Coordinates of C-alpha atoms in Angstrom, one line a residue:
M29 CA -14.5 0.0 11.7
K30 CA -11.3 -1.1 12.6
E31 CA -11.6 0.9 16.0
T32 CA -15.5 -1.2 16.9
I33 CA -14.4 -3.6 16.4
S34 CA -10.8 -4.1 19.3
K35 CA -13.6 -2.5 21.4
I36 CA -16.1 -5.3 20.7
A37 CA -13.0 -7.7 21.2
I38 CA -12.4 -6.0 25.0
G39 CA -15.3 -6.7 26.2
V40 CA -15.8 -10.4 24.8
N41 CA -11.9 -11.3 26.9
I42 CA -13.2 -8.7 29.7
I43 CA -16.6 -10.9 30.2
L44 CA -14.8 -13.7 29.3
A45 CA -12.0 -13.5 32.4
G46 CA -14.9 -12.3 34.8
L47 CA -17.0 -15.6 34.3
K48 CA -14.0 -17.9 34.5
I49 CA -13.0 -16.5 37.1
F50 CA -15.4 -16.3 39.2
I51 CA -17.2 -19.8 38.1
G52 CA -13.3 -21.2 39.3
I53 CA -13.9 -19.8 42.1
T54 CA -16.9 -20.3 43.0
N55 CA -16.1 -24.4 41.9
Y56 CA -13.3 -24.3 43.8
S57 CA -11.6 -25.4 40.1
S58 CA -7.7 -24.0 39.9
A59 CA -7.9 -24.6 36.3
I60 CA -10.9 -22.8 34.3
L61 CA -9.4 -19.9 37.6
A62 CA -6.5 -19.2 35.5
E63 CA -7.7 -19.8 32.1
G64 CA -9.8 -16.4 33.1
L65 CA -6.6 -15.1 34.9
H66 CA -4.7 -15.2 31.6
S67 CA -7.4 -14.1 29.3
F68 CA -6.4 -11.0 31.0
I69 CA -3.6 -11.5 28.5
D70 CA -6.5 -11.5 26.3
V71 CA -7.8 -8.1 27.7
F72 CA -4.5 -6.2 27.4
A73 CA -3.6 -7.8 23.5
S74 CA -7.3 -6.4 23.1
F75 CA -6.5 -2.5 24.8
I76 CA -2.8 -2.3 23.0
S77 CA -4.9 -3.4 19.3
Y78 CA -7.9 0.1 20.3
L79 CA -4.4 1.4 21.0
G80 CA -3.0 2.2 18.1
I81 CA -6.2 1.8 16.7
K82 CA -7.0 5.1 17.5
I83 CA -3.6 6.6 17.7
A84 CA -3.4 5.4 13.9
K85 CA -6.4 8.4 13.5
K86 CA -4.7 11.4 14.6
P87 CA -4.5 13.5 12.0
A88 CA -0.6 14.3 11.2
D89 CA 1.1 17.7 12.6
E90 CA 4.3 19.1 12.9
K91 CA 6.2 16.0 14.3
H92 CA 4.9 14.3 12.4
P93 CA 4.0 15.4 8.8
Y94 CA 3.1 12.2 7.3
G95 CA 0.2 11.0 9.7
H96 CA 0.9 8.1 12.9
F97 CA -0.4 5.3 11.0
K98 CA 2.9 3.7 12.4
F99 CA 1.4 3.8 16.0
E100 CA -1.0 0.5 14.5
V101 CA 1.7 -1.9 13.1
L102 CA 3.8 -0.5 16.4
A103 CA 0.9 -1.8 18.5
G104 CA 1.3 -4.8 16.4
L105 CA 3.8 -5.8 16.6
V106 CA 4.3 -5.0 20.5
V107 CA 0.3 -8.1 20.0
T108 CA 3.1 -10.1 18.6
L109 CA 5.2 -10.3 21.1
I110 CA 2.7 -11.5 23.7
L111 CA 1.8 -14.2 21.2
V112 CA 5.9 -14.9 20.7
M113 CA 5.7 -15.3 24.7
T114 CA 2.2 -17.3 24.9
G115 CA 3.6 -19.9 22.5
L116 CA 7.0 -20.4 24.3
G117 CA 5.3 -20.5 26.8
I118 CA 2.6 -23.7 25.4
I119 CA 6.1 -25.5 24.0
Y120 CA 7.9 -25.6 27.2
E121 CA 4.1 -26.6 29.3
A122 CA 3.8 -28.8 27.0
Y123 CA 7.9 -30.4 27.3
Q124 CA 7.5 -30.8 30.9
K125 CA 3.9 -32.7 30.4
F126 CA 6.4 -34.7 27.6
L127 CA 8.8 -35.5 31.3
H128 CA 5.8 -35.7 34.1
P129 CA 2.3 -37.6 31.9
T130 CA -0.3 -37.1 33.7
F131 CA -4.4 -38.0 32.5
L132 CA -6.7 -35.5 32.2
K133 CA -9.9 -35.3 34.2
I134 CA -12.2 -32.8 34.2
S135 CA -15.5 -31.1 35.5
L136 CA -18.9 -31.5 33.9
I137 CA -18.9 -27.4 34.5
S138 CA -14.7 -27.1 33.4
F139 CA -16.3 -28.4 29.9
G140 CA -19.1 -26.5 29.6
V141 CA -16.9 -23.1 30.1
M142 CA -14.3 -23.7 27.9
I143 CA -17.0 -24.8 24.7
F144 CA -18.6 -21.8 25.7
S145 CA -15.2 -19.6 25.9
A146 CA -13.6 -21.8 22.6
I147 CA -16.6 -20.8 20.7
V148 CA -16.6 -17.3 21.4
N149 CA -13.0 -16.9 21.0
E150 CA -13.3 -19.1 17.6
I151 CA -15.5 -16.0 17.0
M152 CA -13.7 -13.5 17.3
A153 CA -10.7 -14.5 15.8
R154 CA -12.4 -14.7 12.4
L155 CA -14.1 -12.1 12.7
K156 CA -11.0 -8.9 13.6
I157 CA -9.2 -12.1 11.4
N158 CA -11.7 -11.4 8.5
F159 CA -11.5 -7.1 9.4
G160 CA -7.7 -7.2 9.6
K161 CA -7.3 -8.5 6.2
K162 CA -9.7 -5.7 4.3
E163 CA -8.4 -3.0 6.4
N164 CA -5.1 -3.8 5.3
S165 CA -4.2 -3.6 9.8
M166 CA -1.5 -5.6 11.5
V167 CA -3.1 -5.2 14.9
L168 CA -6.5 -6.6 13.5
I169 CA -5.2 -9.7 12.4
S170 CA -2.3 -10.3 15.2
D171 CA -4.8 -10.0 17.9
G172 CA -7.5 -12.3 15.9
I173 CA -4.7 -15.2 15.7
H174 CA -3.9 -14.6 20.3
S175 CA -7.7 -15.7 19.8
R176 CA -7.7 -18.2 18.3
V177 CA -4.5 -20.0 20.2
D178 CA -7.4 -19.2 22.8
A179 CA -8.9 -21.7 20.6
L180 CA -7.0 -24.4 19.9
T181 CA -6.6 -24.5 23.4
S182 CA -9.9 -26.1 24.6
L183 CA -9.3 -27.7 21.5
I184 CA -6.5 -29.9 22.6
V185 CA -8.0 -30.3 26.3
F186 CA -10.9 -31.3 24.3
V187 CA -8.8 -33.6 21.6
G188 CA -6.9 -34.9 24.8
L189 CA -9.5 -35.8 27.4
F190 CA -10.4 -38.7 24.7
L191 CA -7.3 -40.0 23.3
T192 CA -5.4 -39.8 26.5
K193 CA -6.3 -42.9 27.2
Y194 CA -3.8 -44.3 23.8
W195 CA -1.7 -42.5 24.4
I196 CA -0.8 -40.8 27.5
Y197 CA 1.1 -38.2 25.9
T198 CA -1.1 -36.5 23.2
D199 CA -1.6 -33.1 25.4
A200 CA 1.7 -32.4 25.9
F201 CA 1.7 -33.3 21.7
L202 CA -1.2 -31.8 20.6
A203 CA 0.6 -29.0 22.1
A204 CA 3.5 -28.9 21.4
L205 CA 2.5 -28.9 17.6
I206 CA 0.8 -25.6 18.4
G207 CA 3.1 -23.7 20.3
L208 CA 5.1 -24.1 17.1
Y209 CA 2.3 -22.6 15.4
I210 CA 2.1 -20.1 16.5
I211 CA 6.1 -19.5 16.9
R212 CA 5.1 -19.3 12.4
E213 CA 2.3 -17.6 12.4
S214 CA 4.7 -13.8 15.4
V215 CA 7.5 -14.7 12.8
F216 CA 5.6 -13.9 10.1
L217 CA 3.0 -11.2 11.1
G218 CA 6.9 -9.7 12.9
K219 CA 8.6 -9.0 9.6
E220 CA 4.9 -7.5 8.6
A221 CA 5.6 -5.1 10.8
V222 CA 9.4 -4.6 10.4
D223 CA 9.0 -4.4 6.8
S224 CA 5.8 -1.9 7.7
L225 CA 7.4 0.0 10.1
L226 CA 11.0 0.3 7.7
D227 CA 8.5 1.8 5.0
V228 CA 9.1 -1.4 2.7
S229 CA 6.8 -1.0 -1.3
A230 CA 4.0 -1.0 -1.1
G231 CA 5.0 -4.7 -3.3
K232 CA 4.7 -5.4 -7.6
E233 CA 0.7 -4.9 -7.1
V234 CA 0.4 -2.0 -5.8
E235 CA 3.4 -0.3 -8.6
D236 CA 1.6 -3.1 -11.6
Q237 CA -1.5 -0.7 -11.5
I238 CA -0.1 2.6 -10.5
K239 CA 2.1 2.1 -13.9
T240 CA -1.1 0.5 -16.4
I241 CA -2.7 3.3 -14.4
T242 CA -0.9 6.0 -15.6
Q243 CA -0.3 4.3 -19.0
N244 CA -4.2 4.4 -19.6
L245 CA -4.5 7.8 -19.8
N246 CA -1.0 7.9 -22.2
I247 CA 1.9 9.4 -19.8
H248 CA 5.3 8.2 -19.6
L249 CA 5.7 7.0 -15.8
N250 CA 10.2 7.5 -15.4
Y251 CA 10.6 7.4 -11.7
L252 CA 8.5 5.3 -9.5
K253 CA 8.7 4.9 -5.2
T254 CA 6.2 3.5 -3.0
Q255 CA 5.9 2.6 0.8
R256 CA 3.3 1.5 2.8
K257 CA 3.4 3.5 5.6
G258 CA 0.8 0.7 8.6
S259 CA -2.0 0.5 6.7
V260 CA -1.8 3.2 4.8
I261 CA -0.4 3.8 0.5
T262 CA 2.3 6.7 -0.3
A263 CA 3.6 7.0 -3.6
N264 CA 6.1 9.5 -4.8
L265 CA 6.2 9.5 -8.9
E266 CA 7.9 10.9 -12.4
I267 CA 6.2 11.8 -15.3
I268 CA 7.2 13.6 -18.4
L269 CA 4.3 15.2 -21.4
P270 CA 5.3 16.8 -24.2
N271 CA 7.3 20.3 -23.6
N272 CA 5.3 21.6 -26.0
L273 CA 2.6 21.8 -24.1
K274 CA 1.4 25.1 -21.5
I275 CA 1.7 24.6 -17.9
E276 CA -2.5 25.1 -17.1
E277 CA -2.2 22.1 -19.5
A278 CA 0.5 19.9 -18.0
T279 CA -0.8 20.8 -14.2
K280 CA -4.3 19.9 -15.5
I281 CA -2.7 16.4 -16.5
S282 CA -1.2 15.6 -13.5
E283 CA -4.9 16.0 -10.9
T284 CA -6.4 13.8 -13.3
L285 CA -4.0 11.3 -13.2
R286 CA -3.9 12.3 -8.9
K287 CA -7.8 11.6 -8.7
K288 CA -6.9 8.5 -11.0
L289 CA -4.7 7.2 -9.0
M290 CA -6.9 7.9 -5.2
T291 CA -10.0 6.7 -6.4
E292 CA -8.6 3.2 -7.8
I293 CA -6.4 2.4 -5.6
K294 CA -7.2 1.7 -2.0
N295 CA -5.5 3.2 1.1
L296 CA -3.4 5.4 -1.1
V297 CA -3.5 8.7 1.5
Y298 CA -0.9 10.6 -0.3
V299 CA 0.5 11.1 -4.4
A300 CA 3.6 13.3 -4.6
I301 CA 4.3 13.4 -8.7
Q302 CA 6.7 16.1 -10.7
I303 CA 6.9 17.3 -14.1
K304 CA 9.8 16.6 -15.2
S305 CA 9.3 18.2 -18.2
H306 CA 7.9 21.4 -17.1
D307 CA 9.5 22.1 -13.8
V308 CA 6.4 21.2 -11.7
E309 CA 6.5 20.0 -9.0
T310 CA 2.9 18.4 -6.7
G311 CA 1.2 17.1 -3.8
F312 CA -1.2 15.8 -2.6
Y313 CA -2.7 14.3 0.7
K314 CA -5.7 12.9 1.7
P315 CA -7.0 13.5 4.7
F316 CA -7.6 9.9 6.3
F317 CA -10.9 10.4 7.7
G318 CA -11.8 12.9 5.6
H319 CA -14.5 12.9 3.6
G320 CA -15.5 12.3 -0.4
F321 CA -12.8 14.4 -1.3
A322 CA -12.4 16.5 0.8
W323 CA -8.2 16.4 -0.2
W324 CA -5.4 19.1 1.0
K325 CA -3.1 20.3 -2.1
R326 CA 1.0 21.0 -2.1
G327 CA 2.5 23.4 -4.5
R328 CA 4.7 24.9 -6.6
F329 CA 6.9 25.5 -9.9
K330 CA 10.5 25.7 -9.6
N331 CA 11.2 28.9 -12.3
Q332 CA 8.0 30.1 -9.2
E333 CA 11.0 31.0 -6.6
K334 CA 13.9 32.6 -9.8
Q335 CA 10.8 35.3 -10.6
E336 CA 10.7 35.9 -6.4
E337 CA 14.6 36.9 -6.4
A338 CA 14.0 38.4 -9.2
M339 CA 10.6 41.0 -8.0
A340 CA 12.5 41.0 -4.8
G341 CA 16.1 41.7 -5.8
K342 CA 17.3 38.5 -4.0
G343 CA 20.4 36.9 -5.8
P344 CA 21.7 33.5 -6.5
G345 CA 22.7 33.5 -2.9
G346 CA 20.9 33.4 0.1
Y347 CA 20.2 31.1 3.2
C348 CA 16.9 28.8 2.5
V349 CA 16.2 29.2 7.0
C350 CA 13.9 27.2 9.3
L351 CA 11.4 30.0 11.4
K352 CA 11.1 27.0 13.9
C353 CA 13.9 26.5 15.5
G354 CA 16.8 28.1 13.3
Y355 CA 18.3 26.0 11.1
K356 CA 20.2 27.0 7.9
I357 CA 22.0 26.1 4.8
S358 CA 23.2 27.6 1.7
H359 CA 20.3 28.3 -0.9
Q360 CA 21.4 26.8 -4.4
A361 CA 20.5 27.8 -7.7
G362 CA 18.0 26.3 -9.5
V363 CA 16.7 24.1 -5.9
P364 CA 14.0 26.1 -4.4
C365 CA 14.3 26.1 -0.1
S366 CA 10.7 25.2 0.0
S367 CA 11.8 21.6 -1.6
L368 CA 13.7 21.1 1.9
N369 CA 11.9 19.6 4.6
C370 CA 13.7 21.2 8.7
P371 CA 16.2 17.9 10.0
N372 CA 14.3 18.6 13.5
Y373 CA 11.2 19.6 12.3
G374 CA 10.2 17.6 9.5
I375 CA 9.3 21.2 7.8
P376 CA 10.0 23.3 4.5
L377 CA 12.3 25.7 5.3
Q378 CA 12.9 29.4 3.6
R379 CA 13.9 31.4 2.0
E380 CA 16.1 33.8 4.2

């Protein structure tokens, strides 16, 4: 749905830009022509949003083992920077109007075009922001606020037309307020983007939900770490179960917990569960654009490697190597090579 909204936004902005440029040229209105050229910035911003959402859908690969979700955040950061520049530009224009105040004059055709543009931009702003919040998409929210800027700019003109005769600085004052509003929203969005790029935690609400689900299943949660990666969430848990449980029973409980977490927590796409009491570790990945419960599962018993060593006649020495680039480190007893990743390619190492 996010991709569809972005496509609609690009189409709407192209139509608005073309309409303003056409009317500006045919009616010899430099103001409308300038607005039409400015609308192409909206096309650019919406196109960046679309690219970010499109790339974020790509599945995980060797170079990006956790997916491409952060590309959406990166696109949101670019749109936020465009917002900052727009806000600074509006403040600068307001400053110039304070220095050189003039009475606003606008033709009937210009007035009609700006009303139409303001209504369309506000509709698109609400659509993007609402779906952005629903889908936890910062790039859609940023683009929505950018659309709202155009609607607010038109509002300045409308209000200024009626009030400038009472106070000549009305237009400049309102423009400065909206410029400051844009800067304020940009700072908030920029912080969200930077936090997401730095793998900030999913937040207290999500972690409390994980703890509640674990407690309801009578499972002791020993350790919890969450990360927000763009619009999705990953979680690493360490649980402790009764020692008298068999390995099969312990992994079954872990599987039940995993399904519960994946089902009840929105946007949770990856869960790694370590059963400390049984020396077992499992990881589960849900394809972001998969179907139903088509989960990918990886995992092994930590003592399984020791058994394999004994069968292969290997001792506790040797090396853990990357078959792709040849990276090698000494094997440590009790630490499976498969639990270590290559620093160059991020793939699990294998015993040499």
